[in-house]
Short mmCIF file of N, CA and C in Angstrom, two decimals:
data_model
loop_
_atom_site.label_atom_id
_atom_site.label_comp_id
_atom_site.label_asym_id
_atom_site.label_seq_id
_atom_site.Cartn_x
_atom_site.Cartn_y
_atom_site.Cartn_z
N UNK A 258 69.10 109.99 85.63
CA UNK A 258 70.26 109.56 84.86
C UNK A 258 69.80 108.64 83.74
N UNK A 259 70.43 108.82 82.58
CA UNK A 259 70.12 107.97 81.43
C UNK A 259 71.37 107.21 81.03
N UNK A 260 71.17 106.17 80.24
CA UNK A 260 72.29 105.36 79.79
C UNK A 260 73.34 106.22 79.08
N UNK A 261 72.90 107.20 78.31
CA UNK A 261 73.82 108.07 77.57
C UNK A 261 74.68 108.92 78.51
N UNK A 262 74.30 109.03 79.78
CA UNK A 262 75.09 109.79 80.75
C UNK A 262 76.31 109.02 81.25
N UNK A 263 76.33 107.71 81.01
CA UNK A 263 77.45 106.90 81.49
C UNK A 263 78.66 107.03 80.57
N UNK A 264 79.83 106.95 81.17
CA UNK A 264 81.08 106.96 80.43
C UNK A 264 81.46 105.51 80.16
N UNK A 265 81.31 105.07 78.92
CA UNK A 265 81.55 103.67 78.58
C UNK A 265 83.03 103.30 78.64
N UNK A 266 83.91 104.27 78.79
CA UNK A 266 85.34 103.96 78.92
C UNK A 266 85.73 103.74 80.38
N UNK A 267 84.83 104.06 81.31
CA UNK A 267 85.10 103.95 82.73
C UNK A 267 84.88 102.51 83.20
N UNK A 268 85.48 102.17 84.32
CA UNK A 268 85.27 100.86 84.95
C UNK A 268 84.24 101.02 86.06
N UNK A 269 83.26 100.13 86.06
CA UNK A 269 82.17 100.19 87.04
C UNK A 269 82.13 98.91 87.87
N UNK A 270 81.44 99.00 89.00
CA UNK A 270 81.28 97.84 89.89
C UNK A 270 79.80 97.50 90.02
N UNK A 271 79.52 96.41 90.71
CA UNK A 271 78.14 96.02 90.97
C UNK A 271 77.42 97.08 91.81
N UNK A 272 78.15 97.78 92.67
CA UNK A 272 77.54 98.85 93.46
C UNK A 272 76.97 99.93 92.54
N UNK A 273 77.69 100.27 91.47
CA UNK A 273 77.18 101.22 90.47
C UNK A 273 75.99 100.61 89.74
N UNK A 274 76.17 99.43 89.24
CA UNK A 274 75.15 98.71 88.46
C UNK A 274 73.83 98.62 89.22
N UNK A 275 73.94 98.32 90.50
CA UNK A 275 72.74 98.11 91.32
C UNK A 275 71.91 99.40 91.46
N UNK A 276 72.56 100.55 91.33
CA UNK A 276 71.85 101.85 91.45
C UNK A 276 71.16 102.27 90.17
N UNK A 277 71.60 101.74 89.03
CA UNK A 277 71.07 102.19 87.75
C UNK A 277 69.63 101.73 87.56
N UNK A 278 68.81 102.61 86.98
CA UNK A 278 67.40 102.31 86.72
C UNK A 278 67.10 102.60 85.25
N UNK A 279 67.75 101.88 84.35
CA UNK A 279 67.57 102.12 82.92
C UNK A 279 66.55 101.14 82.35
N UNK A 280 65.91 101.53 81.25
CA UNK A 280 65.04 100.61 80.53
C UNK A 280 65.88 99.52 79.85
N UNK A 281 67.06 99.90 79.38
CA UNK A 281 67.94 98.97 78.70
C UNK A 281 68.56 98.00 79.72
N UNK A 282 68.74 96.76 79.29
CA UNK A 282 69.42 95.79 80.14
C UNK A 282 70.91 95.85 79.85
N UNK A 283 71.70 95.81 80.91
CA UNK A 283 73.16 95.91 80.80
C UNK A 283 73.82 94.75 81.51
N UNK A 284 75.06 94.50 81.13
CA UNK A 284 75.91 93.58 81.85
C UNK A 284 77.24 94.28 82.07
N UNK A 285 77.93 93.89 83.13
CA UNK A 285 79.30 94.36 83.37
C UNK A 285 80.22 93.17 83.20
N UNK A 286 81.23 93.34 82.37
CA UNK A 286 82.23 92.29 82.20
C UNK A 286 83.58 92.92 82.47
N UNK A 287 84.17 92.51 83.58
CA UNK A 287 85.45 93.07 84.04
C UNK A 287 85.36 94.59 84.16
N UNK A 288 84.22 95.07 84.64
CA UNK A 288 84.02 96.49 84.90
C UNK A 288 83.55 97.31 83.71
N UNK A 289 83.51 96.72 82.53
CA UNK A 289 83.09 97.45 81.33
C UNK A 289 81.61 97.17 81.04
N UNK A 290 80.91 98.18 80.57
CA UNK A 290 79.49 98.08 80.28
C UNK A 290 79.26 97.45 78.91
N UNK A 291 78.37 96.49 78.88
CA UNK A 291 77.92 95.88 77.63
C UNK A 291 76.39 95.97 77.61
N UNK A 292 75.86 96.58 76.56
CA UNK A 292 74.40 96.61 76.44
C UNK A 292 73.96 95.28 75.87
N UNK A 293 72.80 94.86 76.30
CA UNK A 293 72.27 93.58 75.83
C UNK A 293 71.43 93.83 74.59
N UNK A 294 71.28 92.79 73.80
CA UNK A 294 70.46 92.89 72.59
C UNK A 294 69.04 93.27 72.98
N UNK A 295 68.28 93.85 72.05
CA UNK A 295 66.88 94.12 72.34
C UNK A 295 66.17 92.81 72.71
N UNK A 296 64.90 92.90 73.01
CA UNK A 296 64.15 91.72 73.43
C UNK A 296 64.48 90.54 72.51
N UNK A 297 64.68 89.36 73.12
CA UNK A 297 65.04 88.20 72.32
C UNK A 297 63.95 87.86 71.29
N UNK A 298 64.39 87.24 70.20
CA UNK A 298 63.45 86.84 69.15
C UNK A 298 62.56 85.71 69.64
N UNK A 299 61.52 85.46 68.90
CA UNK A 299 60.61 84.36 69.22
C UNK A 299 61.38 83.04 69.24
N UNK A 300 62.24 82.83 68.26
CA UNK A 300 63.04 81.61 68.18
C UNK A 300 63.91 81.46 69.43
N UNK A 301 64.57 82.53 69.83
CA UNK A 301 65.40 82.54 71.03
C UNK A 301 64.58 82.13 72.24
N UNK A 302 63.39 82.69 72.38
CA UNK A 302 62.52 82.39 73.52
C UNK A 302 62.09 80.93 73.51
N UNK A 303 61.77 80.39 72.35
CA UNK A 303 61.33 79.00 72.26
C UNK A 303 62.46 78.03 72.62
N UNK A 304 63.68 78.36 72.19
CA UNK A 304 64.84 77.53 72.54
C UNK A 304 65.07 77.59 74.04
N UNK A 305 65.03 78.78 74.60
CA UNK A 305 65.23 78.95 76.04
C UNK A 305 64.18 78.17 76.83
N UNK A 306 62.94 78.26 76.40
CA UNK A 306 61.86 77.56 77.11
C UNK A 306 62.04 76.04 77.02
N UNK A 307 62.39 75.54 75.84
CA UNK A 307 62.57 74.09 75.68
C UNK A 307 63.65 73.56 76.62
N UNK A 308 64.76 74.26 76.71
CA UNK A 308 65.87 73.82 77.57
C UNK A 308 65.48 73.97 79.04
N UNK A 309 64.88 75.10 79.39
CA UNK A 309 64.50 75.35 80.78
C UNK A 309 63.50 74.30 81.27
N UNK A 310 62.51 73.99 80.44
CA UNK A 310 61.51 72.98 80.84
C UNK A 310 62.17 71.61 81.03
N UNK A 311 63.04 71.24 80.11
CA UNK A 311 63.70 69.93 80.20
C UNK A 311 64.56 69.85 81.46
N UNK A 312 65.35 70.89 81.71
CA UNK A 312 66.19 70.90 82.92
C UNK A 312 65.32 70.97 84.16
N UNK A 313 64.31 71.84 84.14
CA UNK A 313 63.42 71.99 85.30
C UNK A 313 62.75 70.69 85.67
N UNK A 314 62.26 69.95 84.68
CA UNK A 314 61.64 68.65 84.96
C UNK A 314 62.64 67.66 85.52
N UNK A 315 63.86 67.66 84.98
CA UNK A 315 64.91 66.78 85.48
C UNK A 315 65.24 67.11 86.94
N UNK A 316 65.23 68.39 87.30
CA UNK A 316 65.66 68.81 88.63
C UNK A 316 64.61 68.62 89.72
N UNK A 317 63.38 68.24 89.37
CA UNK A 317 62.35 68.04 90.41
C UNK A 317 62.86 67.04 91.44
N UNK A 318 62.83 67.47 92.70
CA UNK A 318 63.28 66.61 93.79
C UNK A 318 64.79 66.58 93.97
N UNK A 319 65.53 67.36 93.18
CA UNK A 319 66.99 67.42 93.30
C UNK A 319 67.38 68.79 93.88
N UNK A 320 68.59 68.90 94.41
CA UNK A 320 68.97 70.14 95.10
C UNK A 320 69.30 71.33 94.21
N UNK A 321 69.51 71.14 92.91
CA UNK A 321 69.88 72.25 92.03
C UNK A 321 68.63 73.03 91.60
N UNK A 322 68.85 74.28 91.18
CA UNK A 322 67.76 75.12 90.69
C UNK A 322 68.15 75.71 89.33
N UNK A 323 67.15 75.94 88.47
CA UNK A 323 67.39 76.54 87.16
C UNK A 323 66.75 77.92 87.13
N UNK A 324 67.43 78.88 86.52
CA UNK A 324 66.96 80.26 86.41
C UNK A 324 67.12 80.76 84.98
N UNK A 325 66.23 81.66 84.58
CA UNK A 325 66.32 82.26 83.24
C UNK A 325 66.48 83.77 83.37
N UNK A 326 67.01 84.38 82.31
CA UNK A 326 67.19 85.84 82.27
C UNK A 326 65.83 86.52 82.29
N UNK A 327 65.75 87.70 82.88
CA UNK A 327 66.84 88.42 83.55
C UNK A 327 67.08 87.89 84.96
N UNK A 328 68.30 87.52 85.23
CA UNK A 328 68.72 86.98 86.53
C UNK A 328 70.20 87.33 86.69
N UNK A 329 70.50 88.20 87.65
CA UNK A 329 71.88 88.67 87.83
C UNK A 329 72.77 87.59 88.41
N UNK A 330 73.89 87.36 87.74
CA UNK A 330 74.94 86.48 88.24
C UNK A 330 76.16 87.34 88.46
N UNK A 331 76.55 87.50 89.72
CA UNK A 331 77.71 88.30 90.10
C UNK A 331 78.90 87.36 90.25
N UNK A 332 79.98 87.70 89.58
CA UNK A 332 81.18 86.85 89.61
C UNK A 332 82.32 87.58 90.29
N UNK A 333 82.40 87.46 91.62
CA UNK A 333 83.47 88.15 92.35
C UNK A 333 84.82 87.49 92.12
N UNK A 334 85.86 88.29 92.17
CA UNK A 334 87.22 87.74 92.03
C UNK A 334 87.82 87.48 93.40
N UNK A 335 87.55 88.37 94.35
CA UNK A 335 88.09 88.15 95.70
C UNK A 335 86.98 88.43 96.71
N UNK A 336 86.67 89.69 96.91
CA UNK A 336 85.64 90.07 97.87
C UNK A 336 84.25 90.00 97.25
N UNK A 337 83.27 89.65 98.08
CA UNK A 337 81.88 89.62 97.62
C UNK A 337 81.16 90.94 97.88
N UNK A 338 81.92 91.96 98.29
CA UNK A 338 81.35 93.28 98.51
C UNK A 338 80.94 93.88 97.16
N UNK A 339 79.79 94.58 97.14
CA UNK A 339 79.27 95.14 95.89
C UNK A 339 80.28 96.01 95.15
N UNK A 340 81.06 96.79 95.91
CA UNK A 340 82.01 97.71 95.26
C UNK A 340 83.29 97.02 94.81
N UNK A 341 83.39 95.70 95.02
CA UNK A 341 84.57 94.94 94.58
C UNK A 341 84.22 93.92 93.49
N UNK A 342 82.96 93.92 93.05
CA UNK A 342 82.53 92.99 92.01
C UNK A 342 82.46 93.76 90.69
N UNK A 343 83.20 93.28 89.69
CA UNK A 343 83.29 93.98 88.41
C UNK A 343 82.61 93.24 87.27
N UNK A 344 82.06 92.06 87.55
CA UNK A 344 81.36 91.30 86.52
C UNK A 344 79.99 90.88 87.01
N UNK A 345 78.98 91.34 86.26
CA UNK A 345 77.57 90.98 86.52
C UNK A 345 76.97 90.64 85.16
N UNK A 346 76.57 89.39 84.99
CA UNK A 346 76.02 88.94 83.71
C UNK A 346 74.61 88.40 83.92
N UNK A 347 73.89 88.30 82.83
CA UNK A 347 72.54 87.74 82.85
C UNK A 347 72.46 86.63 81.81
N UNK A 348 72.93 85.43 82.18
CA UNK A 348 72.89 84.32 81.22
C UNK A 348 71.44 84.02 80.82
N UNK A 349 71.27 83.48 79.63
CA UNK A 349 69.92 83.10 79.22
C UNK A 349 69.34 82.08 80.19
N UNK A 350 70.16 81.11 80.59
CA UNK A 350 69.74 80.09 81.55
C UNK A 350 70.95 79.77 82.42
N UNK A 351 70.73 79.51 83.70
CA UNK A 351 71.81 79.00 84.53
C UNK A 351 71.26 77.99 85.53
N UNK A 352 72.12 77.07 85.91
CA UNK A 352 71.79 76.05 86.90
C UNK A 352 72.74 76.25 88.07
N UNK A 353 72.16 76.34 89.27
CA UNK A 353 72.95 76.55 90.48
C UNK A 353 72.67 75.37 91.42
N UNK A 354 73.73 74.66 91.80
CA UNK A 354 73.57 73.52 92.69
C UNK A 354 73.99 73.83 94.12
N UNK A 355 74.85 74.81 94.31
CA UNK A 355 75.23 75.25 95.65
C UNK A 355 74.28 76.40 96.01
N UNK A 356 73.20 76.07 96.70
CA UNK A 356 72.15 77.05 96.96
C UNK A 356 72.58 78.18 97.88
N UNK A 357 73.73 78.03 98.55
CA UNK A 357 74.23 79.13 99.39
C UNK A 357 74.71 80.30 98.54
N UNK A 358 74.86 80.09 97.22
CA UNK A 358 75.25 81.17 96.31
C UNK A 358 74.07 82.07 95.95
N UNK A 359 72.87 81.66 96.30
CA UNK A 359 71.67 82.42 95.93
C UNK A 359 71.29 83.41 97.01
N UNK A 360 70.86 84.59 96.58
CA UNK A 360 70.29 85.58 97.49
C UNK A 360 69.16 86.29 96.76
N UNK A 361 68.57 87.29 97.38
CA UNK A 361 67.42 87.96 96.78
C UNK A 361 67.77 88.70 95.49
N UNK A 362 69.05 88.95 95.25
CA UNK A 362 69.47 89.69 94.05
C UNK A 362 69.95 88.76 92.94
N UNK A 363 69.95 87.46 93.17
CA UNK A 363 70.39 86.53 92.13
C UNK A 363 71.39 85.53 92.67
N UNK A 364 72.50 85.39 91.95
CA UNK A 364 73.54 84.42 92.30
C UNK A 364 74.86 85.16 92.47
N UNK A 365 75.57 84.82 93.53
CA UNK A 365 76.90 85.39 93.72
C UNK A 365 77.90 84.24 93.71
N UNK A 366 78.67 84.18 92.65
CA UNK A 366 79.58 83.07 92.42
C UNK A 366 79.17 82.34 91.16
N UNK A 367 80.00 81.42 90.74
CA UNK A 367 79.78 80.73 89.47
C UNK A 367 78.63 79.74 89.55
N UNK A 368 77.65 79.85 88.64
CA UNK A 368 76.66 78.78 88.52
C UNK A 368 77.38 77.51 88.04
N UNK A 369 76.73 76.39 88.20
CA UNK A 369 77.33 75.14 87.72
C UNK A 369 77.24 75.03 86.21
N UNK A 370 76.11 75.47 85.65
CA UNK A 370 75.93 75.48 84.19
C UNK A 370 75.44 76.86 83.78
N UNK A 371 76.01 77.38 82.70
CA UNK A 371 75.54 78.61 82.09
C UNK A 371 75.20 78.29 80.64
N UNK A 372 74.02 78.74 80.21
CA UNK A 372 73.58 78.53 78.83
C UNK A 372 73.40 79.90 78.18
N UNK A 373 74.05 80.10 77.05
CA UNK A 373 73.88 81.33 76.28
C UNK A 373 73.38 80.97 74.89
N UNK A 374 72.33 81.64 74.46
CA UNK A 374 71.76 81.46 73.14
C UNK A 374 72.19 82.66 72.31
N UNK A 375 72.94 82.41 71.26
CA UNK A 375 73.48 83.52 70.46
C UNK A 375 72.36 84.28 69.76
N UNK A 376 72.52 85.59 69.74
CA UNK A 376 71.61 86.48 69.02
C UNK A 376 72.44 87.30 68.05
N UNK A 377 71.85 87.75 66.95
CA UNK A 377 72.62 88.60 66.04
C UNK A 377 73.20 89.79 66.81
N UNK A 378 74.48 90.00 66.66
CA UNK A 378 75.12 91.14 67.31
C UNK A 378 75.76 90.83 68.64
N UNK A 379 75.49 89.67 69.27
CA UNK A 379 76.12 89.41 70.56
C UNK A 379 77.14 88.29 70.51
N UNK A 380 77.43 87.77 69.35
CA UNK A 380 78.31 86.60 69.26
C UNK A 380 79.71 86.86 69.82
N UNK A 381 80.28 88.03 69.53
CA UNK A 381 81.63 88.33 70.03
C UNK A 381 81.63 88.36 71.56
N UNK A 382 80.61 89.02 72.13
CA UNK A 382 80.54 89.12 73.59
C UNK A 382 80.43 87.73 74.20
N UNK A 383 79.56 86.89 73.64
CA UNK A 383 79.36 85.55 74.20
C UNK A 383 80.61 84.67 74.00
N UNK A 384 81.16 84.73 72.82
CA UNK A 384 82.22 83.78 72.48
C UNK A 384 83.60 84.17 73.01
N UNK A 385 83.82 85.42 73.30
CA UNK A 385 85.13 85.81 73.80
C UNK A 385 85.04 86.30 75.24
N UNK A 386 84.32 87.39 75.45
CA UNK A 386 84.32 88.01 76.78
C UNK A 386 83.70 87.12 77.85
N UNK A 387 82.52 86.57 77.56
CA UNK A 387 81.88 85.74 78.57
C UNK A 387 82.62 84.42 78.76
N UNK A 388 83.14 83.87 77.70
CA UNK A 388 83.94 82.64 77.81
C UNK A 388 85.03 82.85 78.86
N UNK A 389 85.75 83.95 78.76
CA UNK A 389 86.85 84.22 79.69
C UNK A 389 86.37 84.34 81.13
N UNK A 390 85.30 85.12 81.36
CA UNK A 390 84.87 85.31 82.75
C UNK A 390 84.24 84.03 83.32
N UNK A 391 83.55 83.27 82.48
CA UNK A 391 82.98 82.01 82.98
C UNK A 391 84.07 81.00 83.31
N UNK A 392 85.11 80.94 82.49
CA UNK A 392 86.22 80.03 82.78
C UNK A 392 86.95 80.47 84.05
N UNK A 393 87.26 81.76 84.15
CA UNK A 393 87.96 82.29 85.34
C UNK A 393 87.15 82.07 86.61
N UNK A 394 85.82 82.20 86.52
CA UNK A 394 84.97 82.07 87.70
C UNK A 394 84.77 80.62 88.12
N UNK A 395 85.02 79.67 87.20
CA UNK A 395 84.86 78.27 87.55
C UNK A 395 83.51 77.67 87.20
N UNK A 396 82.83 78.23 86.19
CA UNK A 396 81.58 77.62 85.71
C UNK A 396 81.94 76.22 85.19
N UNK A 397 81.23 75.20 85.68
CA UNK A 397 81.60 73.82 85.32
C UNK A 397 81.26 73.49 83.87
N UNK A 398 80.12 73.99 83.37
CA UNK A 398 79.74 73.77 81.98
C UNK A 398 79.17 75.05 81.39
N UNK A 399 79.63 75.38 80.20
CA UNK A 399 79.17 76.56 79.47
C UNK A 399 78.62 76.07 78.15
N UNK A 400 77.31 76.20 77.98
CA UNK A 400 76.62 75.73 76.78
C UNK A 400 76.36 76.91 75.86
N UNK A 401 76.69 76.77 74.59
CA UNK A 401 76.44 77.83 73.60
C UNK A 401 75.57 77.26 72.49
N UNK A 402 74.47 77.92 72.25
CA UNK A 402 73.52 77.48 71.23
C UNK A 402 73.47 78.51 70.12
N UNK A 403 73.60 78.04 68.90
CA UNK A 403 73.56 78.92 67.72
C UNK A 403 72.25 78.62 66.98
N UNK A 404 71.19 79.43 67.20
CA UNK A 404 69.88 79.13 66.62
C UNK A 404 69.85 79.05 65.11
N UNK A 405 70.50 79.99 64.41
CA UNK A 405 70.39 79.99 62.95
C UNK A 405 71.13 78.80 62.33
N UNK A 406 72.20 78.35 62.99
CA UNK A 406 72.94 77.19 62.48
C UNK A 406 72.46 75.88 63.09
N UNK A 407 71.59 76.00 64.11
CA UNK A 407 71.01 74.84 64.80
C UNK A 407 72.12 73.92 65.34
N UNK A 408 73.07 74.57 66.04
CA UNK A 408 74.18 73.82 66.62
C UNK A 408 74.29 74.10 68.11
N UNK A 409 74.99 73.19 68.78
CA UNK A 409 75.17 73.26 70.23
C UNK A 409 76.63 72.91 70.52
N UNK A 410 77.27 73.74 71.36
CA UNK A 410 78.65 73.49 71.78
C UNK A 410 78.71 73.58 73.29
N UNK A 411 79.34 72.61 73.92
CA UNK A 411 79.46 72.60 75.38
C UNK A 411 80.93 72.66 75.75
N UNK A 412 81.27 73.61 76.63
CA UNK A 412 82.60 73.69 77.22
C UNK A 412 82.51 73.11 78.62
N UNK A 413 83.43 72.24 78.96
CA UNK A 413 83.47 71.63 80.29
C UNK A 413 84.78 72.02 80.95
N UNK A 414 84.70 72.48 82.20
CA UNK A 414 85.89 72.89 82.95
C UNK A 414 86.69 71.65 83.34
N UNK A 415 87.97 71.63 83.01
CA UNK A 415 88.81 70.47 83.36
C UNK A 415 89.45 70.68 84.73
N UNK A 416 90.25 69.71 85.16
CA UNK A 416 90.87 69.75 86.49
C UNK A 416 91.89 70.89 86.62
N UNK A 417 92.34 71.46 85.50
CA UNK A 417 93.27 72.60 85.54
C UNK A 417 92.53 73.93 85.53
N UNK A 418 91.18 73.89 85.50
CA UNK A 418 90.41 75.12 85.48
C UNK A 418 90.28 75.74 84.09
N UNK A 419 90.46 74.92 83.05
CA UNK A 419 90.35 75.41 81.68
C UNK A 419 89.19 74.72 80.97
N UNK A 420 88.50 75.48 80.11
CA UNK A 420 87.40 74.91 79.35
C UNK A 420 87.92 73.99 78.25
N UNK A 421 87.25 72.85 78.13
CA UNK A 421 87.52 71.93 77.03
C UNK A 421 86.24 71.80 76.21
N UNK A 422 86.31 72.01 74.89
CA UNK A 422 85.09 71.97 74.08
C UNK A 422 84.66 70.54 73.74
N UNK A 423 83.36 70.38 73.64
CA UNK A 423 82.82 69.13 73.09
C UNK A 423 82.95 69.24 71.58
N UNK A 424 82.59 68.19 70.88
CA UNK A 424 82.45 68.36 69.44
C UNK A 424 81.16 69.14 69.22
N UNK A 425 81.03 69.74 68.09
CA UNK A 425 79.83 70.51 67.76
C UNK A 425 78.67 69.53 67.61
N UNK A 426 77.61 69.73 68.39
CA UNK A 426 76.45 68.85 68.31
C UNK A 426 75.43 69.43 67.34
N UNK A 427 74.83 68.53 66.56
CA UNK A 427 73.84 68.93 65.57
C UNK A 427 72.61 68.03 65.71
N UNK A 428 71.61 68.26 64.87
CA UNK A 428 70.38 67.46 64.89
C UNK A 428 70.70 65.98 64.94
N UNK A 429 70.01 65.28 65.83
CA UNK A 429 70.21 63.84 65.98
C UNK A 429 71.19 63.48 67.07
N UNK A 430 72.02 64.44 67.52
CA UNK A 430 72.96 64.18 68.62
C UNK A 430 72.24 64.30 69.96
N UNK A 431 72.84 63.70 70.96
CA UNK A 431 72.29 63.70 72.31
C UNK A 431 73.17 64.57 73.22
N UNK A 432 72.54 65.49 73.94
CA UNK A 432 73.22 66.35 74.91
C UNK A 432 73.18 65.66 76.26
N UNK A 433 74.34 65.54 76.91
CA UNK A 433 74.41 65.03 78.28
C UNK A 433 75.21 66.04 79.10
N UNK A 434 75.20 65.85 80.41
CA UNK A 434 75.89 66.79 81.29
C UNK A 434 76.53 66.05 82.45
N UNK A 435 77.81 66.35 82.72
CA UNK A 435 78.48 65.79 83.90
C UNK A 435 77.91 66.38 85.18
N UNK A 436 77.43 67.61 85.11
CA UNK A 436 76.86 68.28 86.28
C UNK A 436 75.52 67.66 86.65
N UNK A 437 74.78 67.20 85.65
CA UNK A 437 73.45 66.63 85.87
C UNK A 437 73.46 65.17 85.42
N UNK A 438 73.99 64.26 86.24
CA UNK A 438 74.08 62.85 85.85
C UNK A 438 72.71 62.29 85.49
N UNK A 439 72.65 61.61 84.36
CA UNK A 439 71.39 61.02 83.92
C UNK A 439 70.54 61.95 83.05
N UNK A 440 70.92 63.23 82.97
CA UNK A 440 70.18 64.17 82.12
C UNK A 440 70.59 63.95 80.67
N UNK A 441 69.59 63.93 79.79
CA UNK A 441 69.91 63.91 78.36
C UNK A 441 68.80 64.64 77.61
N UNK A 442 69.19 65.19 76.49
CA UNK A 442 68.25 65.93 75.66
C UNK A 442 68.69 65.79 74.21
N UNK A 443 67.75 65.37 73.38
CA UNK A 443 68.03 65.27 71.95
C UNK A 443 68.15 66.69 71.40
N UNK A 444 69.18 66.97 70.64
CA UNK A 444 69.38 68.30 70.08
C UNK A 444 68.15 68.73 69.27
N UNK A 445 67.46 67.79 68.66
CA UNK A 445 66.24 68.12 67.92
C UNK A 445 65.20 68.79 68.80
N UNK A 446 65.16 68.42 70.09
CA UNK A 446 64.19 69.01 71.03
C UNK A 446 64.44 70.50 71.22
N UNK A 447 65.70 70.90 71.13
CA UNK A 447 66.05 72.31 71.33
C UNK A 447 65.48 73.17 70.21
N UNK A 448 65.51 72.64 69.00
CA UNK A 448 65.11 73.44 67.83
C UNK A 448 63.76 73.03 67.28
N UNK A 449 63.02 72.20 67.98
CA UNK A 449 61.81 71.61 67.40
C UNK A 449 60.73 72.62 67.00
N UNK A 450 60.62 73.74 67.70
CA UNK A 450 59.60 74.74 67.38
C UNK A 450 60.04 75.71 66.31
N UNK A 451 61.31 75.65 65.89
CA UNK A 451 61.86 76.65 64.96
C UNK A 451 61.85 76.16 63.54
#
């Protein structure tokens, strides 16, 4: 079976997704197939590495874990059965503090933090579709990084289960996290290699 054999108008589940053996990386958002951008750019990789290293160093000796793509995050709505899960995403970076959500296939349930680094062509998917599923799933913080504009935006889940945006952070601003008390990162560190 090849990717071209799939019906992109059909709704699929994680049970379908798990059987596929394509070279292309895919995500399912509410049962619909989204192809991922080709291999990330060098700039994208450097930003991802800078954030992952900073978070990873902060987490030493703490109960949370940080993961980078490709890493399947399954977001069930009711049942955790493979054939009842319609959203499987691969965030650029995620932090999981409830380790019972982890299994050999990735994470089942909302990570505490999801980081997405925008790439040309994926902005609509990240800014609309993923925003909705991350908010619905209960992701506590959703970080969006725009490499070409060198900006950072953080959405924080409020007590009503709705995302509230931070102000747009730029060079010289400090990133902090309610999920990771005491963590801070200068926005300049994110873009320093670019």
